[in-house]
Amino acid sequence: MISLLALAINYALICVVIAMLFCTVRLLIGPAAHDRVLALDTLWMCGMLLALILGMRFGSQIYFEAALLIALLGFVSTIAFAKFLMRGEIIE
Amino acid sequence: MELVMALAIGILFGSGIWLILRPRSFQVLTGLLLMSYAVNLFIFMMGRLWIDRPPLTLGAHLPDPATVADPLPQALVLTAIVIGFATTALYLVIMIGSRGLTGTDHVDGREPDQ
Amino acid sequence: MPTLLLILILLPFVGSAVAACMPANARNREAILASVVTLSGLLVAALLYSKVGNGEVVHYRATWLPAYGVDFALRMDGLAWVFVMLVLVIGLLVMLYARYYMSPKDPVPRFFSFLLAFMGAMLGVVLSGNLIQLVVFWELTSLTSFLLIGYWHHRIDARRGARMAFTVTATGGLCLLFGVLILGHIVGSYDLDAVLAAGDLVRAHPWYLAALIFIALGALTKSAQFPFHFWLPHAMAAPTPVSAYLHSATMVKAGVFLLIRLWPTLSGSQEWVWIIAGAGICTMLLGSFAAIFQHDMKGLLAYSTISHLGLITLLLGLGTPLAMVAAVFHTFNHAIFKASLFMAAGIIDHECGTRDMRILRGLYRQMPFTGTLAIVASAAMAGVPLLNGFLSKEMFFAETALVGGTEDWSMSVVAVMMGIFSVAYSLRFISVFFGKPTQVLPKMPHEPPRWMRFPVEILVLLCLVVGIAPGPSVEPTLKLAVASVLGEHTPAFSLQIWHGFNVPLLKSVIALLGGITFYVLLRKYFALATRDKTPLLNRFNGAQAYETTILRLGVAASWLVKWLGTQRLQPQMLLLMVALVGIPLLLVQPLPKFAKPVIAGSDALFALMWLIGCACAVTAAWQAKYHRLAALMLVGGTGIVTSLTFLWLSAPDLALTQLMVETVTTVLILLGLRWLPPRLTPRELNIQVSHRVWLRRSRDILVAVVGGLGMAALSYAVLTRPAPQGIGDFFLLRTLSEGGGSNAVNVLLVDFRGFDTMGEITVLAIVALTVYALLRRFRPAPESMAIPAQRANDVDPVARQAPAQQANNGYLLVSGVYLRFLLPFMIVVATYFFLRGHNLPGGGFVAGLIFAVAIIVQYMLAGTVWVESRFGLRAHLWIAYGLVIACLTGLGAFLFGYPFLTSHTARLHLPLLGEIHVPSAFFFDLGVFVAVVGTTMLILLALAHQSVRSHRLPQGMPTAAQTASAPETI
Amino acid sequence: MKRGLPSPLLSGVLLALWLLLNQSLSPAHLLLGAVLAIVAPLLARPLMQPIGYPRLAKPVMLIRLLGMALVEIVHSAITVSRLILFPKPDGMNSQFIKIPLDLRNPYGLALLSCLINSTPGTVWVEILPDRHELVLHVFDLHDEQWWVATIKTRYEKPIIDIFHEEIHEENPP
Amino acid sequence: MNEMETIPLWAAALLVPLLILGGSIILIGALGLMRLPDFYQRIHGPAITVTLGAGCLLIASMLYFTVLQSRLVLHELLIAVFVLMTAPVVSMLIMRAAVYRDLRAGKRDSGVASGDVYRFPEQE
Amino acid sequence: MNLAWDQHLIVVPVLLPLLCGALLIALNERRHHLKFFINLGSAICLLAVAARLMWMADSGHWPQGIGVYLAANWAAPFGIALVADRLAALMLLLTAVLATAALLYSMQRWSRIGVHFHSLFQFLLMGINGAFLTHDLFNLFVFFEVMLAASYGLLLHGYNVTRIRAGMQYIAINLAASLLFLIGVALIYASTGTLNMADLAARLSAINTDGLALLKVGVAVLAIAFLAKSAMWPLGFWLPATYAAASPPVAAMLVLMTKVGVYVILRVWLLIFSGEAGAAAGFGFDALLWGGMATIVYGAAGMLASEAPGRLAGFGAIVSSGILLSVIGYGQPSLVTAGLYYLLGSTLALGAFMLLLELIERIRSPGAAVLALTMEVFTIEEAPDEPVGESIPGALAFLGLSFAGCALIIAGLPPLSGFVAKFGLFHALLNPGVAGSTPTPATWALMALILLSGLAATIALLRFGVRTFWAAGKISPPHLPFIEAAPISLLLLLCVVLTVQAGPVLAYLERTTEDLHRPQRYIDKVLSEPVISGPLGKKEVQ
Ligand code: NA
Ligand code: NA
């Protein structure tokens, strides 16, 4: 069961990395700018989850802060992009 | 692992080189960004690769330094990241200042005569 | 006694400084000053004669460059004394003459100042006790002569003449320096005494020829010897007193002096004869021949000077002691008659307003006295008996005959030819006094003022005295001079007018008669008076060659600079990158070896992650030109992967910082992106990309690939070697016990290497200030001034909402609730990251960035104006206080006698709360936090303000007043 | 009290945040957390002004609403996952729909948007400015009226109650 | 992975499904983002990632560390709260940006005209 | 045990400008005079401190003449050590002198045309001083960045089109070079495990072949960065445009900054690759020598080709860099002595020249200069005027004299320090002081190049001077405020002092060179410097 747990953690890890790969594909092919923004935002989210899973995998709390930071502030660049697309300027 | 990191650094650096050889200032800016990723990773690698061995001494007794990542390159990279951010900001502002004054975004501040 | 030497040399320079400070029209005072200085010099020289006259050598020495064995040394022996007298006596006469020659409108302070400085320099050359110092004064004479020739610098001929003279003589000076260095190397000392004593050593040394050639180059350029003679005629643009002084009596004699001075060391070899005598012969013939065909009186005198200098050089080149005597003797004679002739020419010029011999005629009637003086001096120049020129020329003829012996007459033929020519040009010179007076002169000539003629009278008198009574008048002096050069080899000689009928006398007669005939023939059949060019020699125009050379030099240099360099950025970057790859490959032998790659379990995931990072990077590189936004996002993708790598590879601090920097950088670039021009792809523009562009791109790709591979190889080489036993362990072992924190990285930043951090926040501060200063003058391109397309249409119903309206009740209302509600959370989280930094990942940087981002979000939401009306963050003060806090924390250690930044942890026992550790590094980190907040805000807001500013001004640029009144608060 | 502690609710949440972050209940952290919980809202107040701090009239109802939403989220997530993995052969009926809203309280709207956006399959687009209609995008639309009804009754109404909308709004939308 | 040895069986039995479900959902969300045909559909993909996917993992993490450290570890809740407070803004803003960009650009095949909410401006 | 108060002086050249700079940010721009006087006061204090440090280094105050300051009280190589020896103190003094002059000059005009000039200036000083003092490679990077960042700001101060074009190039290249700097430092750390220069030198013997190769690559990459900054051909093309574009006081400081690159190369190379370095000895010296010579050629050609004064001065600086680099590469102690003397004189003169150029620009009418050029090229004869000179107003005379002074030094003509330097170089080249050593082709090539570059400088400066002062037609007397003339006079006066007092100066430099060529003493001193123990002194060395 324990090795099953390890396997599950690894599975989740692999899933997240592959998910990131999918996001990257969207980021690369676009086609619209908002597609890319969406992909980038999702990439950030996946990064957060990756940090979380790494924490479990290594049984360490060190990785938590990175996840927390992404959760709280990862969206800032996304809304900056979104605002740029919508208004042509991010601080008016 | 070593191979992956080495290749990654190489590819980032190579992309950066390509970009800083380009004529448009935004390309150069992007190139400098990519190159600084590569260089930061490179400095970081100088302490070798350690997985889950952050240089923290949280426990009651000191860790064996031989089993923990070298903190020095990390401190250096931290400084390098911050300075890199500063220089990016500077280059960006000069880029737009130059574009405003010279009317072009060519790195030489003038369109090449062709 | 030695101090007298110092006085002698300092006097003119002091006088020069004083003269420069006088008012512009103080002709009399200037002349008096100059004369007093010169007379004082003469007095000093007279005092020194008491020693020097006995054959003693007077020395003055002061340390200057002991490391190189060079002292400031003055040395006066007989030769030097005689030259000093020459410089001073002629100098005195020239000063007097100049008083009358210079127009009342001429600003004379400069003139007399330069003249006195020149005199000092000339005395320096003559009195130098070591070779290096001699070179110094040598170049000084060039410099002062340049200033004097260019005195009337509004005239193009003066400027050209001055430049030419300076370039040639200064170049000669460089050669001389080189030669002297070699000589010094051979002898092992630059001291003149040592050098003069080392003649045999020098001549035997393999470097002798080099020394000789370079010293000769120095001497020949200075003395206007072929092929460097061309500068002298052009130097005639100088005021006549200058010509009389520099270009007849003194400066051009410096070269001759040098040859005399170094005669004991350098002469006596075949090379010496070939080089020196060869140059002398050519110059002598060339100069005298060309002199005949000049129309400018001063030009004629200049060529005649060239020729006489050639004669002296030839004598020196012959290398016999007696020739040496003749050379020294002729040096004086020439100085005397040539100076007087120049002055006479100056008088004619002054009175008639021209020196053109094609116009001047019959002047004898208007100025008989001057005419007589000039005719006598010319006769001396031509070598007419009873005048000084005759005596030395006679000696010259004798020496030439001696050298050739009975078989070889060539030397004698040359000498006689020179004699013929000099008679001819002397006749040409005095021809201005004869014939029918012309009416077309610019001015009506009269006799000059009494005292203007006086110097000429003195000099002509000297010609006569020496010519008639050489024995009593000049022989002791000559012996003194020659003895100090030749020492025990001084030949016995006596100066007499009459040596009986002999070969030299025959030559003199032939020369005289031949000269007259030649002149008459030329006048009759060769239209001497109107010919434009010197026959035979007009092909060689040294001046033109010089100008062409200088011009070609400039062109070649431009070409070279263009070929060797570039002003464009791209090639420079290319070179930098090529150097990065090439130099290690070229220099480092052997290159590090590589280990076989080992693939481990987790590598696949890692590789997958970096597949993402690399794909983003490469695509960003590809897209950055036409799709900036996409490129920016792609770079962001690489950034995320980089952060995660840091996290994965045990660097949580780096991961946190990188994440925040990512965010801030994105915002930053987005703020700037608006001001860049739209860029259409070639396809959109219907442009064919040329082959050259593709070639260039292929080259750049090659460089990029090679550079990337190089970096990869380096990384791999490092990663596969075991780490050396470095200093890293030290930090881990002490971070808790002595650094007071368990996060070694943070303790490194605030304690072990706090000094770095100090510099780092300074960099941030500098950049912020720079950005702020730059943007205050920011002038957007006209096409980016307009309101962005997104807001200038009716598709979006809220397009025209004002920023504050959007957030407070517009389309951003709902988003605004989130963004505003998050602010206190972000503040708490920033505090959290700040406080835990010392022990766990976090710290002032990250916290500062979080705090800044929290505020930036508010700006994005509600716009600059609204936010700043409620929340004034004086960013530049934050920067200042941040730096000061950090710095003062570090300085606190001074109070306890510790070095800067020494940290200390205070352990406080508080009721209820228990023991609290307050490390001083905490305050340092606080400074970092404050500075980072200030910096980030200042940079971002300075950028953000541009939109507000430029929208306020839809037409035209921001005016200076508006720029200056931009609020200080941001 | 209001001057020094504009929103006790928010301060409480911030204190909880602090303690959770530090995973500690030590007196030092309680004190520090309390200070921060007071200072941070004060610092933020000038910028919060247009919307003010939220006041909950019926916190219990909020919790019930959240519980309901949680179930809905899980349910929708599974639906959407299925649709992604096994796309319908004739394609999805993705559409924009309009829902007229009575809710005016900004916090209420925010809560609504949070619930809608957190529920996979629906995305809040905007509130059309003139008619106060909410535009949603629905991943796979079956029945527009069902959506309007659901949102209005299951979400909007409880939210209006939770925030106890008053007639005299400080900041009318 | 020494720490994992100390996890009791019951916890592992809870953790494994959570992790597998979370991982799978994340993957499916990203797959949606990559594969769905138009933007307005694609935006629904990440929604499951940040809600159910992240939720499962956060619960797993909380459980894991609570068991591992034998004390209540709840700070993952903060992540959940923050995600809930930020993800909606992101989708709102991107969505709105996309709608009006498509409208302005006149992209008729973008899906923005589905339903009768948005219409393209009259071409002139 | 407390640290002696005057030991703190070592760190003052970094801290004082930092604090002043920070305070100046907070002061309102409107209080211009106060800002100026704070700035000047700081510069003058730095002058005093540098002089004092020089005295301490030279008078036996410190054993071996080396003062070590362990920042944060951590022993080398773990903490960051600052080292003040004769060379560092000299460079500090030079910096302070040039800074004082540039600052005085800036009072009239340049410090007011943009904001935060004074802070940036102080930070620039901090960076330069830090670079001279620090003994840690990464800290050197940080101070380089401080210096460069401040120079970017100052270069663009009050910018216009030319300045921003030059600035873009300067900044882009320096950013790229900074990346190389980091790569170099990283490689050095990877191969030796240390960043402290002394420790690095000490560890060389224990390093294996592979590590040595990595180290060499690292140092080579590092050198490229420094060489780009010190404008070695072909990495220095940015320099002329940058110098020409910068405002005069900034240009004067830029002159010093090329010398920082040279300084670092001198320091690092002599420490790491000197004769005592075993297998690594002599690495790269040839490259420096030949690269330096190529630089001389390029610079000399550039001087000949330049019409614009700013570019002329820029190429002058390139020549100067080239000479210094080849001097280092030649690898002979006595030559280094002469090279240092040359460095002093040429820096002061080029600095003065930069300040002077603007004053000259004010009197130059480009039209007249072009006309004069045409007339000279086509030898158009003017109608000879009445030979009456034009009187030269005092201000113009001052400019002319100062120009002549600068030109003489730059061209290496007598009687000023330029000649002494040139003579010293030649003397050292011809008399290596080692028995049996004969001049190599490199000796002759270097001598010839120095000679020819002097000639080129003479021709170019002569041409420029004649066209400016003589051929420009009627020149209206320039407005010459004392505050702008004084710094130029000060710098030139120092050159005169340097010439007259060449003996003592050279003796000092000889001692400096001796220090540099005995790295072991240096290494021992730095690595054995004790930390301060005591009540706060938790750090006992074990
Ligand atoms: Na380690
Ligand atoms: Na949703």
XYZ file of N, CA and C in Angstrom, chain F residues 6 101 126 162 248 349 395 437 465:
27
model
N 41.003 53.609 12.508
C 41.397 53.959 11.136
C 41.355 52.760 10.206
N 36.935 66.900 -9.703
C 36.997 67.789 -10.859
C 35.693 67.731 -11.656
N 30.722 54.969 -5.517
C 30.659 53.779 -4.676
C 31.069 52.543 -5.478
N 21.344 61.489 -29.856
C 22.686 60.891 -29.901
C 22.972 60.101 -28.639
N 30.094 66.062 -20.435
C 31.522 66.106 -20.100
C 31.882 65.488 -18.749
N 44.679 63.370 -17.959
C 44.642 64.227 -19.144
C 43.376 63.988 -19.949
N 39.930 83.989 -21.883
C 39.204 82.726 -21.810
C 39.661 81.788 -22.916
N 68.571 39.065 -21.192
C 67.311 39.088 -21.943
C 67.459 40.058 -23.108
N 43.165 70.978 -33.179
C 43.468 72.227 -32.486
C 43.570 73.392 -33.456
